[in-house]
Amino acid sequence: MSGDIHKLFLHLAWADARLLGAVRAAPTPPAGVLEEYGHVLGADEVWLARLLGRSPRIAVWPSLTLAELAEVAAAVHEGYRLYLATLDDRTLDRTVAYTNSAGHAFESTARDILLHVALHAQYHRGKINLLLRQAGLEPSPTDLIAFLRGAPAATTRVTPPPPGAG
């Protein structure tokens, strides 16, 4: 199972890099894109902090510039790379106690937390791609199968909104 977890996190770093490239290519990032991508990274950092038993370095919904997003992404991905290098079945099954942002105490296995991080990020990447497409910009498909096979996912062309449209 740890091999699958490693694969998911290689995908996570690849997908974040693709998405960051798409956001950088926008003349101006559409409303909500930086906030949504910041949340992906903020949530990833909060979960990493829980796994490591330390305080998070950024908020779960941080307000970051595009340049700051790139810096935070690099730091968070490096943190997971180092953490994943320590994994085995025993550490995957370790129980992690934490308090969520609403103040409720929970316990989850490291395995469940890592699966959540990978899936949560993909959900928000989809929202970001939708915002890019709605603004007439090119989205960046980040499907796992495209990563695994090394070939882009099938896409449809972006049709820019008509002049004067919202």
C-alpha positions as CSV (number, residue, x, y, z in Angstrom):
1,M,0.0,0.0,0.0
2,S,2.8,2.4,0.7
3,G,3.8,2.2,-3.0
4,D,0.3,3.4,-3.9
5,I,0.5,6.3,-1.5
6,H,3.9,7.3,-3.0
7,K,2.3,7.2,-6.4
8,L,-0.6,9.4,-5.3
9,F,1.9,12.0,-3.9
10,L,4.0,11.9,-7.1
11,H,0.7,12.6,-8.9
12,L,-0.2,15.4,-6.4
13,A,3.1,17.2,-7.1
14,W,2.8,16.7,-10.9
15,A,-0.8,18.0,-10.8
16,D,0.0,21.0,-8.7
17,A,2.8,21.9,-11.1
18,R,0.5,21.7,-14.1
19,L,-2.1,23.7,-12.4
20,L,0.3,26.4,-11.3
21,G,1.5,26.6,-14.9
22,A,-2.1,27.1,-16.1
23,V,-2.7,29.8,-13.5
24,R,0.6,31.5,-14.4
25,A,-0.4,31.5,-18.1
26,A,-3.5,33.6,-17.3
27,P,-3.1,37.3,-18.0
28,T,-4.9,37.8,-14.7
29,P,-6.0,34.8,-12.6
30,P,-9.8,34.6,-12.5
31,A,-11.6,35.5,-9.3
32,G,-11.4,32.7,-6.7
33,V,-8.5,30.8,-8.4
34,L,-5.7,32.0,-6.0
35,E,-7.9,31.5,-3.0
36,E,-8.9,28.0,-4.1
37,Y,-5.3,27.0,-4.9
38,G,-4.2,28.5,-1.6
39,H,-6.7,26.3,0.2
40,V,-5.2,23.2,-1.5
41,L,-1.8,24.1,-0.2
42,G,-3.1,25.3,3.2
43,A,-5.0,22.1,3.8
44,D,-2.0,20.0,2.6
45,E,0.2,21.9,5.1
46,V,-2.3,21.5,8.0
47,W,-2.5,17.7,7.4
48,L,1.3,17.5,7.1
49,A,1.6,19.3,10.4
50,R,-0.8,16.9,12.0
51,L,1.2,13.9,10.7
52,L,4.4,15.5,12.0
53,G,2.9,16.6,15.4
54,R,3.7,20.3,14.8
55,S,1.8,23.5,14.3
56,P,0.9,24.4,10.7
57,R,3.0,27.1,9.0
58,I,0.0,28.6,7.1
59,A,-3.7,28.8,7.6
60,V,-6.1,26.3,5.9
61,W,-7.5,29.2,3.8
62,P,-4.4,31.5,3.4
63,S,-4.4,34.6,1.3
64,L,-1.3,34.2,-1.0
65,T,0.0,35.8,-4.1
66,L,0.9,33.7,-7.1
67,A,4.6,33.9,-6.2
68,E,3.8,32.9,-2.6
69,L,1.7,30.0,-3.9
70,A,4.7,28.6,-5.8
71,E,7.0,28.9,-2.8
72,V,4.5,27.3,-0.5
73,A,3.8,24.5,-3.0
74,A,7.6,23.7,-3.1
75,A,7.8,23.6,0.7
76,V,4.7,21.5,1.2
77,H,5.7,19.0,-1.5
78,E,9.2,18.7,0.0
79,G,7.7,18.1,3.4
80,Y,5.5,15.3,2.1
81,R,8.5,13.8,0.1
82,L,10.5,13.7,3.4
83,Y,7.6,12.3,5.4
84,L,6.8,9.6,2.7
85,A,10.4,8.5,2.8
86,T,9.8,7.2,6.4
87,L,6.6,5.2,5.5
88,D,6.1,1.6,6.0
89,D,2.9,-0.4,6.9
90,R,3.5,0.2,10.6
91,T,3.7,4.0,10.2
92,L,0.8,4.0,7.8
93,D,-1.4,2.4,10.4
94,R,-0.2,4.8,13.2
95,T,-3.1,6.7,14.8
96,V,-2.8,10.5,14.6
97,A,-4.8,12.5,17.1
98,Y,-5.7,16.1,16.0
99,T,-8.2,18.8,16.5
100,N,-10.0,20.1,13.3
101,S,-10.6,23.8,12.5
102,A,-14.0,23.7,14.2
103,G,-12.3,22.6,17.5
104,H,-13.4,18.9,17.4
105,A,-11.0,16.2,18.4
106,F,-10.5,13.2,16.0
107,E,-8.2,10.3,15.5
108,S,-7.3,8.9,12.0
109,T,-4.6,6.6,10.7
110,A,-1.8,8.2,8.7
111,R,-3.0,6.1,5.8
112,D,-6.5,7.6,5.9
113,I,-5.0,11.1,6.2
114,L,-2.7,10.6,3.2
115,L,-5.6,9.3,1.1
116,H,-7.7,12.3,2.1
117,V,-5.0,14.7,1.2
118,A,-4.6,13.3,-2.3
119,L,-8.3,13.2,-2.9
120,H,-9.1,16.6,-1.4
121,A,-6.5,18.3,-3.5
122,Q,-7.9,16.8,-6.7
123,Y,-11.4,18.0,-5.9
124,H,-10.2,21.6,-5.6
125,R,-8.0,21.3,-8.7
126,G,-11.2,20.5,-10.6
127,K,-12.8,23.7,-9.2
128,I,-9.8,25.7,-10.3
129,N,-10.0,24.3,-13.8
130,L,-13.6,25.1,-14.0
131,L,-12.9,28.7,-13.0
132,L,-10.2,28.9,-15.7
133,R,-12.5,27.4,-18.3
134,Q,-15.4,29.8,-17.3
135,A,-13.0,32.7,-17.9
136,G,-12.2,31.5,-21.4
137,L,-8.7,30.3,-20.3
138,E,-7.1,26.9,-20.9
139,P,-7.6,24.5,-18.0
140,S,-4.9,22.0,-17.0
141,P,-6.3,18.5,-16.8
142,T,-4.8,16.7,-13.8
143,D,-6.3,13.3,-14.1
144,L,-4.4,10.5,-12.4
145,I,-4.5,8.3,-15.5
146,A,-2.8,11.1,-17.6
147,F,0.0,11.1,-15.0
148,L,0.3,7.3,-15.0
149,R,0.4,6.9,-18.7
150,G,2.4,10.0,-19.4
151,A,0.0,11.3,-22.0
152,P,-2.4,14.2,-21.7
153,A,-6.0,13.6,-20.9
154,A,-8.6,14.2,-23.6
155,T,-9.9,17.7,-23.5
156,T,-12.3,19.9,-25.4
157,R,-11.3,23.3,-26.8
158,V,-12.0,26.3,-24.7
159,T,-14.5,28.6,-26.3
160,P,-13.9,32.2,-25.2
161,P,-17.0,34.0,-23.9
162,P,-18.6,36.4,-26.4
163,P,-17.6,40.1,-26.1
164,G,-19.3,41.8,-23.3
165,A,-20.2,38.5,-21.5
166,G,-19.6,38.5,-17.8
